[in-house]
Coordinates of C-alpha atoms and ligand atoms in Angstrom, one line a residue:
M711 CA 0.0 0.0 0.0
A712 CA 1.3 3.5 -0.9
K713 CA 2.5 5.3 2.2
S714 CA 2.2 8.8 0.7
D715 CA -0.2 9.7 -2.0
N716 CA 2.5 10.3 -4.6
L717 CA 2.7 7.3 -6.7
T718 CA 5.6 8.3 -9.0
R719 CA 7.8 5.5 -7.8
K720 CA 5.1 2.9 -8.3
I721 CA 4.5 4.2 -11.8
D722 CA 8.1 4.0 -12.7
K723 CA 8.4 0.5 -11.3
R724 CA 5.3 -1.0 -12.9
L725 CA 5.0 0.7 -16.3
P726 CA 7.6 0.5 -19.0
G727 CA 9.8 3.5 -19.4
E728 CA 8.3 4.5 -22.8
L729 CA 4.7 4.3 -21.6
V730 CA 5.7 6.5 -18.6
A731 CA 7.3 9.0 -21.0
F732 CA 4.0 8.9 -23.1
I733 CA 1.7 9.6 -20.2
Q734 CA 4.0 12.4 -18.9
H735 CA 3.9 13.9 -22.4
A736 CA 0.2 13.5 -22.5
G737 CA -0.1 15.3 -19.0
R738 CA 2.1 18.2 -20.3
L739 CA 0.1 18.5 -23.5
A740 CA -3.3 18.5 -21.6
D741 CA -1.9 21.1 -19.2
S742 CA -0.8 23.4 -22.1
K743 CA -4.5 23.3 -23.2
G744 CA -5.8 24.2 -19.8
E745 CA -7.1 20.6 -19.2
R746 CA -6.5 18.1 -16.5
L747 CA -5.6 14.5 -17.4
Y748 CA -5.7 11.4 -15.1
L749 CA -4.8 7.8 -15.1
V750 CA -8.0 6.0 -14.0
G751 CA -9.7 2.6 -13.1
G752 CA -8.0 -0.8 -13.1
V753 CA -4.4 0.4 -13.7
V754 CA -4.7 2.7 -10.7
R755 CA -6.0 -0.2 -8.5
D756 CA -3.2 -2.4 -9.8
L757 CA -0.5 0.1 -9.2
L758 CA -1.6 0.4 -5.6
L759 CA -1.6 -3.3 -5.3
D760 CA 1.9 -3.4 -6.9
K761 CA 0.8 -5.4 -9.9
T762 CA 1.5 -4.7 -13.5
N763 CA -1.5 -3.7 -15.6
L764 CA -0.7 -2.4 -19.1
D765 CA -4.3 -1.5 -19.9
I766 CA -3.9 2.3 -19.8
D767 CA -7.1 4.3 -19.3
L768 CA -6.8 8.0 -19.3
V769 CA -9.6 10.5 -18.5
V770 CA -9.3 14.2 -19.4
E771 CA -11.5 17.0 -18.1
G772 CA -11.8 18.4 -21.6
D773 CA -11.8 17.1 -25.2
A774 CA -10.4 13.5 -25.3
I775 CA -10.6 13.2 -29.1
A776 CA -8.7 16.5 -29.8
L777 CA -6.1 15.6 -27.1
A778 CA -5.8 12.0 -28.6
R779 CA -5.4 13.5 -32.2
E780 CA -2.5 15.8 -31.0
L781 CA -0.9 13.0 -29.1
S782 CA -1.0 10.6 -31.9
D783 CA 0.5 13.3 -34.3
D784 CA 3.3 14.0 -31.8
E785 CA 4.0 10.3 -31.0
A786 CA 3.2 8.9 -34.5
G787 CA 0.5 6.7 -33.0
K788 CA -2.5 5.2 -34.8
I789 CA -5.8 6.5 -33.5
T790 CA -9.4 5.1 -33.5
I791 CA -12.1 7.5 -32.6
H792 CA -15.6 6.9 -31.1
K793 CA -17.3 10.2 -31.6
R794 CA -20.6 9.0 -30.0
F795 CA -18.8 8.2 -26.7
N796 CA -16.1 11.0 -27.0
T797 CA -13.4 8.4 -26.6
A798 CA -10.3 7.5 -28.6
K799 CA -7.8 4.6 -28.6
I800 CA -4.2 5.2 -29.5
N801 CA -2.1 2.4 -30.7
W802 CA 1.5 3.3 -30.3
H803 CA 4.7 1.0 -30.3
G804 CA 2.4 -2.0 -29.6
W805 CA 0.7 -0.3 -26.7
S806 CA -2.9 0.5 -26.5
I807 CA -4.0 3.6 -24.6
D808 CA -7.7 4.6 -24.1
L809 CA -8.6 8.2 -23.6
A810 CA -12.1 9.4 -22.7
S811 CA -13.6 12.7 -21.7
A812 CA -14.7 12.8 -18.1
R813 CA -18.4 12.1 -18.0
K814 CA -21.5 12.0 -16.1
E815 CA -23.8 9.0 -16.5
S816 CA -27.5 8.4 -15.8
Y817 CA -29.6 5.3 -16.2
A818 CA -33.0 5.8 -17.9
R819 CA -34.0 2.3 -16.6
P820 CA -32.2 -0.6 -14.9
G821 CA -29.9 -2.5 -17.2
A822 CA -30.1 0.1 -20.0
L823 CA -26.9 1.5 -21.3
P824 CA -26.3 4.8 -19.6
T825 CA -27.0 8.3 -21.0
V826 CA -23.7 10.1 -21.1
K827 CA -23.0 13.9 -20.6
P828 CA -19.7 15.7 -20.2
G829 CA -18.6 16.0 -16.6
S830 CA -15.8 16.5 -14.1
L831 CA -13.3 13.8 -12.9
S832 CA -15.5 13.6 -9.8
D833 CA -18.6 12.8 -11.9
D834 CA -16.6 10.3 -13.8
L835 CA -15.4 8.4 -10.6
C836 CA -18.8 8.5 -9.1
R837 CA -20.4 6.5 -12.0
R838 CA -18.0 3.6 -11.4
D839 CA -18.6 0.1 -10.0
F840 CA -16.4 -0.4 -6.9
T841 CA -14.3 1.9 -4.6
I842 CA -11.2 0.1 -5.7
N843 CA -11.9 1.0 -9.3
A844 CA -13.0 4.6 -8.6
M845 CA -9.5 6.1 -8.1
A846 CA -7.4 8.3 -10.4
I847 CA -3.8 9.5 -10.6
G848 CA -3.1 13.0 -11.7
L849 CA -0.8 13.4 -14.7
N850 CA -0.5 17.2 -15.1
P851 CA 3.0 18.4 -14.2
G852 CA 1.7 20.3 -11.1
G853 CA 0.0 17.2 -9.6
Y854 CA 1.8 14.3 -11.2
G855 CA 1.5 11.1 -9.3
R856 CA -1.1 12.4 -6.9
L857 CA -3.8 9.9 -5.9
I858 CA -7.5 11.1 -6.0
D859 CA -9.5 8.6 -4.0
P860 CA -12.9 10.1 -3.0
Y861 CA -14.5 6.8 -2.0
G862 CA -11.8 5.2 0.1
G863 CA -10.6 2.8 -2.5
Q864 CA -7.1 2.7 -1.0
K865 CA -8.6 1.8 2.4
D866 CA -10.6 -1.0 0.8
L867 CA -7.6 -2.3 -1.0
G868 CA -5.9 -2.5 2.4
G869 CA -8.9 -4.3 4.0
R870 CA -9.2 -6.5 0.8
M871 CA -12.8 -5.5 0.3
I872 CA -15.0 -5.2 -2.7
H873 CA -17.3 -2.3 -1.9
F874 CA -20.0 -0.5 -4.0
L875 CA -20.2 3.3 -4.3
H876 CA -23.9 3.6 -3.8
Q877 CA -27.0 1.4 -2.9
K878 CA -28.4 1.4 -6.4
S879 CA -25.2 0.3 -8.1
F880 CA -26.4 -3.3 -9.0
I881 CA -29.8 -2.0 -10.1
D882 CA -28.3 0.5 -12.5
D883 CA -26.0 -2.0 -14.0
S884 CA -26.3 -5.7 -12.9
T885 CA -23.3 -6.8 -14.9
R886 CA -21.6 -5.4 -11.8
I887 CA -22.7 -8.6 -10.0
W888 CA -20.6 -10.6 -12.2
R889 CA -17.8 -8.1 -12.1
G890 CA -17.8 -8.0 -8.3
L891 CA -17.5 -11.8 -8.1
R892 CA -14.7 -11.7 -10.7
Y893 CA -12.6 -9.1 -8.7
E894 CA -13.4 -10.8 -5.4
Q895 CA -12.0 -14.1 -6.7
R896 CA -9.1 -12.7 -8.7
L897 CA -7.8 -10.5 -6.0
D898 CA -8.7 -12.9 -3.2
F899 CA -10.8 -10.2 -1.6
Q900 CA -14.2 -10.3 0.1
L901 CA -17.5 -8.7 -0.8
E902 CA -18.1 -6.1 2.0
P903 CA -21.1 -7.3 3.9
E904 CA -23.6 -4.6 2.8
T905 CA -22.4 -5.0 -0.8
L906 CA -22.8 -8.7 -0.6
R907 CA -26.4 -8.2 0.8
L908 CA -27.3 -5.9 -2.1
L909 CA -25.6 -8.1 -4.6
K910 CA -27.8 -11.0 -3.5
R911 CA -30.9 -8.9 -3.4
D912 CA -30.3 -7.7 -6.9
I913 CA -29.7 -11.0 -8.6
P914 CA -33.1 -10.9 -10.2
M915 CA -32.0 -7.6 -12.0
L916 CA -29.7 -9.7 -14.1
D917 CA -32.9 -10.3 -16.2
T918 CA -32.6 -6.7 -17.4
I919 CA -29.3 -7.2 -19.0
S920 CA -28.9 -8.3 -22.7
G921 CA -27.5 -11.7 -23.5
D922 CA -24.7 -10.0 -25.4
R923 CA -23.5 -8.0 -22.3
I924 CA -23.7 -11.2 -20.1
R925 CA -21.7 -13.1 -22.7
Y926 CA -19.0 -10.4 -22.5
E927 CA -18.9 -10.8 -18.7
I928 CA -18.6 -14.6 -19.1
E929 CA -15.8 -14.1 -21.6
C930 CA -14.0 -11.8 -19.1
I931 CA -14.4 -14.5 -16.4
L932 CA -13.0 -17.3 -18.7
N933 CA -10.0 -14.9 -19.3
E934 CA -9.1 -15.0 -15.6
E935 CA -6.3 -17.1 -14.3
F936 CA -8.8 -19.3 -12.4
P937 CA -12.2 -19.0 -13.8
E938 CA -13.6 -21.8 -11.8
K939 CA -13.2 -19.8 -8.6
V940 CA -15.6 -17.2 -9.9
L941 CA -18.0 -19.8 -11.3
R942 CA -18.0 -21.7 -8.0
R943 CA -18.8 -18.5 -6.1
A944 CA -21.4 -17.6 -8.7
D945 CA -23.0 -21.0 -8.1
E946 CA -23.0 -20.6 -4.3
L947 CA -24.7 -17.2 -4.5
G948 CA -27.3 -18.2 -7.1
V949 CA -25.8 -16.0 -9.9
L950 CA -24.8 -19.0 -12.1
A951 CA -28.3 -20.3 -12.1
K952 CA -29.3 -17.1 -13.8
L953 CA -27.4 -18.3 -16.8
E954 CA -28.9 -21.8 -16.7
P955 CA -30.3 -23.5 -13.6
A956 CA -28.7 -26.8 -14.4
L957 CA -25.1 -25.4 -14.5
K958 CA -22.8 -26.3 -11.7
G959 CA -19.7 -24.5 -10.5
N960 CA -18.7 -27.3 -8.1
G961 CA -15.4 -29.3 -7.5
W962 CA -15.9 -31.3 -10.8
L963 CA -15.4 -28.1 -12.7
A964 CA -12.2 -27.2 -10.9
K965 CA -10.8 -30.7 -11.5
K966 CA -11.5 -30.3 -15.3
F967 CA -10.4 -26.7 -15.7
Q968 CA -6.9 -27.5 -14.4
P969 CA -6.1 -30.0 -17.1
A970 CA -7.6 -27.7 -19.7
R971 CA -4.9 -25.2 -18.7
E972 CA -2.3 -27.9 -18.9
A973 CA -3.5 -28.9 -22.4
S974 CA -3.4 -25.3 -23.5
S975 CA -0.1 -24.2 -21.9
P976 CA 1.7 -21.9 -22.4
S977 CA -1.4 -20.1 -23.7
R978 CA -4.6 -19.6 -21.7
P979 CA -7.3 -22.1 -22.7
P980 CA -9.6 -20.8 -25.5
A981 CA -13.0 -19.8 -24.2
G982 CA -14.6 -22.6 -26.2
L983 CA -12.7 -25.3 -24.2
Y984 CA -13.8 -23.8 -20.9
L985 CA -17.3 -23.4 -22.1
A986 CA -17.4 -26.9 -23.4
L987 CA -16.5 -28.2 -19.9
L988 CA -18.8 -25.8 -18.1
T989 CA -21.8 -27.0 -20.2
Y990 CA -20.7 -30.7 -20.5
N991 CA -23.4 -32.0 -18.2
L992 CA -26.2 -30.1 -19.8
N993 CA -28.9 -31.8 -21.8
S994 CA -29.4 -30.7 -25.4
E995 CA -32.4 -28.5 -24.6
Q996 CA -30.5 -26.7 -21.8
R997 CA -27.4 -26.2 -24.0
D998 CA -29.5 -24.8 -26.9
K999 CA -31.3 -22.4 -24.5
L1000 CA -27.9 -21.1 -23.2
I1001 CA -26.5 -20.8 -26.7
S1002 CA -29.4 -18.7 -27.8
Y1003 CA -29.6 -16.6 -24.5
L1004 CA -25.9 -15.7 -24.8
R1005 CA -26.1 -15.4 -28.6
L1006 CA -22.9 -17.3 -28.8
P1007 CA -21.0 -16.9 -32.1
G1008 CA -21.0 -19.7 -34.7
A1009 CA -17.5 -21.0 -33.8
L1010 CA -18.4 -21.4 -30.1
T1011 CA -21.8 -22.9 -30.8
K1012 CA -20.0 -25.5 -33.0
T1013 CA -17.6 -26.3 -30.3
L1014 CA -20.5 -26.9 -27.7
Q1015 CA -22.4 -29.0 -30.2
D1016 CA -19.4 -31.0 -31.3
T1017 CA -18.7 -31.7 -27.7
A1018 CA -22.1 -33.0 -27.1
G1019 CA -21.9 -35.0 -30.4
I1020 CA -18.8 -36.8 -29.2
K1021 CA -20.3 -37.3 -25.7
D1022 CA -23.2 -39.1 -27.4
K1023 CA -20.7 -41.6 -28.9
I1024 CA -18.6 -42.0 -25.7
L1025 CA -19.9 -45.5 -25.0
Q1026 CA -18.9 -46.7 -28.5
L1027 CA -15.5 -45.1 -27.9
A1028 CA -15.2 -46.9 -24.5
D1029 CA -15.2 -50.3 -26.3
S1030 CA -11.6 -51.7 -26.1
K1031 CA -12.3 -53.9 -29.2
I1032 CA -12.9 -51.1 -31.7
K1033 CA -10.2 -50.7 -34.4
P1034 CA -8.4 -47.5 -34.9
S1035 CA -10.2 -47.0 -38.2
A1036 CA -13.5 -47.2 -36.3
V1037 CA -12.2 -44.6 -33.8
Y1038 CA -11.3 -42.4 -36.7
H1039 CA -14.7 -42.6 -38.3
L1040 CA -16.4 -41.9 -35.0
L1041 CA -14.4 -38.7 -34.5
E1042 CA -13.6 -37.3 -37.9
G1043 CA -14.8 -33.8 -38.4
Y1044 CA -15.0 -32.7 -34.9
S1045 CA -13.1 -29.6 -33.7
T1046 CA -9.9 -30.0 -31.6
Q1047 CA -11.5 -28.1 -28.7
S1048 CA -14.5 -30.4 -28.6
L1049 CA -12.2 -33.5 -28.7
T1050 CA -10.0 -32.0 -26.0
A1051 CA -13.0 -31.2 -23.8
N1052 CA -14.2 -34.9 -24.0
L1053 CA -10.7 -36.1 -23.3
I1054 CA -10.8 -34.1 -20.1
A1055 CA -14.3 -34.6 -19.2
S1056 CA -14.8 -38.3 -19.7
D1057 CA -14.2 -40.6 -16.8
L1058 CA -14.0 -43.7 -19.1
P1059 CA -10.3 -44.7 -19.6
I1060 CA -10.7 -46.6 -22.9
A1061 CA -12.6 -43.7 -24.4
R1062 CA -10.0 -41.3 -23.3
Q1063 CA -7.3 -43.6 -24.8
H1064 CA -9.2 -43.6 -28.1
L1065 CA -9.6 -39.8 -28.0
R1066 CA -5.8 -39.4 -27.4
L1067 CA -5.0 -41.8 -30.2
Y1068 CA -7.1 -39.8 -32.5
L1069 CA -5.8 -36.4 -31.5
D1070 CA -2.1 -37.5 -31.4
K1071 CA -2.0 -39.9 -34.4
L1072 CA -5.0 -40.9 -36.4
R1073 CA -6.0 -37.5 -37.5
T1074 CA -2.6 -36.8 -39.0
I1075 CA -2.6 -39.9 -41.2
K1076 CA -3.1 -39.4 -44.9
P1077 CA -3.3 -42.1 -47.6
I1078 CA -0.3 -42.3 -50.0
L1079 CA -2.0 -43.4 -53.2
T1080 CA -4.4 -41.0 -55.0
G1081 CA -7.3 -41.6 -57.4
N1082 CA -5.0 -40.8 -60.3
D1083 CA -2.4 -43.4 -59.1
L1084 CA -5.2 -46.0 -59.0
M1085 CA -6.3 -45.2 -62.6
K1086 CA -2.7 -45.5 -63.7
M1087 CA -2.7 -48.9 -62.1
G1088 CA -5.8 -49.9 -64.2
V1089 CA -8.7 -49.2 -61.9
P1090 CA -11.5 -47.8 -64.1
Q1091 CA -12.9 -44.4 -63.2
G1092 CA -16.1 -44.6 -61.1
P1093 CA -17.1 -45.5 -57.5
R1094 CA -14.6 -48.3 -57.2
I1095 CA -11.8 -45.7 -56.8
K1096 CA -13.4 -44.2 -53.8
E1097 CA -14.1 -47.7 -52.2
I1098 CA -10.4 -48.8 -52.8
L1099 CA -9.1 -45.5 -51.3
N1100 CA -11.3 -45.9 -48.3
R1101 CA -10.1 -49.5 -47.8
L1102 CA -6.5 -48.4 -48.2
F1103 CA -7.0 -45.6 -45.7
D1104 CA -8.6 -47.9 -43.1
A1105 CA -5.8 -50.4 -43.6
R1106 CA -3.2 -47.6 -42.9
L1107 CA -5.2 -46.4 -39.8
D1108 CA -5.2 -50.0 -38.5
G1109 CA -1.5 -50.3 -39.1
R1110 CA -1.9 -53.2 -41.5
I1111 CA 0.1 -51.4 -44.2
K1112 CA 2.7 -48.7 -44.0
T1113 CA 4.5 -48.1 -47.4
R1114 CA 3.5 -47.2 -50.9
Q1115 CA 4.3 -50.8 -51.9
D1116 CA 2.0 -52.1 -49.2
E1117 CA -0.8 -49.9 -50.6
E1118 CA -0.1 -51.0 -54.1
G1119 CA -0.1 -54.6 -52.9
L1120 CA -3.7 -54.1 -51.7
V1121 CA -5.1 -52.8 -55.0
K1122 CA -6.7 -55.3 -57.3
P1123 CA -7.4 -53.4 -60.5
G1124 CA -9.9 -55.9 -61.8
Ligands
LIG308 N1 -16.6 0.2 -15.0 C1 -17.7 0.4 -14.2 N2 -18.8 -0.4 -14.4 C2 -18.8 -1.3 -15.4 C3 -17.8 -1.5 -16.3 C4 -16.5 -0.7 -16.0 O1 -17.7 1.2 -13.3 N3 -20.0 -2.0 -15.6 C5 -15.4 1.1 -14.7 C6 -14.5 0.7 -13.6 O2 -14.0 1.8 -13.0 C7 -13.4 0.0 -14.3 C8 -13.2 0.8 -15.6 O3 -14.6 1.2 -15.9 O4 -12.2 0.0 -13.6 C9 -12.7 0.1 -16.8 O5 -13.4 -1.1 -17.1 P1 -12.8 -2.5 -17.4 O6 -11.7 -2.3 -18.4 O7 -13.8 -3.5 -17.6 O8 -12.2 -2.8 -16.0 P2 -10.7 -2.9 -15.3 O9 -10.8 -2.3 -13.9 O10 -9.7 -2.3 -16.3 O11 -10.7 -4.4 -15.0 P3 -9.8 -5.5 -15.5 O12 -8.6 -5.4 -14.7 O13 -10.6 -6.7 -15.4 O14 -9.5 -5.2 -17.0

């Protein structure tokens, strides 16, 4: 925790030198225009926690787009502008820096996207979700490194608490229910008792949120280091049931998410693999309902459906007497994520062995002879070509033949 409210040293320690130079330059530029510029949100929270966070969010009491334009001219950055929200993103030397004009928000009705008006830093902080996310650091030369913490975020960081800013917070925006659980589990904090009480009270308000916004929250959770912790907590509080009552965030999931990480290392597992495991024990009706509620994109939908398709064949795959070629034909066409999901989720050792065999070996096998080769060998054009090719392929899958000569030996032109 910072002893003084000047965070210059933490900034220098946790941000790369060229980013520090960038934000200092931005602060000087804003100052020369009579505007005040701040670092806000997650990066401030993480600097105070002595963690590195390179998602730089800047808020200016002034015109964010004009400032971003000048900055990207000075620094040769690429800029993307959202006029409607008065925000800009600068991509510079591989870094991405978000700049927004300080704003005031009001909610026409629960769950609606907020109506936005220009405002001060204090308006901008008071529209935020939790005290630990409602802090800013001054970047103008006069007040560089000074912490602005109107809601006691620093104290809550010290007490390891997730604390709302006002009583209607979860009603205005119930995605904060999911966000609160995510921060609680990621940081190993606790929801402050009154925040927890209101979070539970406002769970029904999740019905006011569009499936797209909920899907975004789920994606954020699946991007966490240990998503199963958030899902377990969500189950315990009755939040997971809002997605689909049959979903479980219990120990089974934790046991399956760990191997998913091992299988994907050094990358994070793709969302599809985690989702396939989360939904593994749903029936088809429950799964289809969830897919349409979350409006899952085509690729994710296919992963979940493929996973279910393989699961339907799991008893056939658990037969120790089936040949590799039969394994191949049971599994061909399914996505890698759905195969991996079944490999992790199934408790049947022979089925798992067959899935491994397919993933590691069978799916890479290709026949040597082609249709043209067969015709050159005297096989007449027509359905027999396909029949012979299939027979050769199965023989190779089953290890009965290995070389080109072996394949040629099996072809009977007549
Ligand atoms: N915010 C909010 N309510 C939301 C979403 C965002 O108040 N429903 C505010 C918070 O102050 C948050 C900031 O907007 O810190 C930026 O949002 P986001 O990028 O989602 O959060 P981070 O704090 O950067 O979190 P993370 O570390 O997960 O990226």
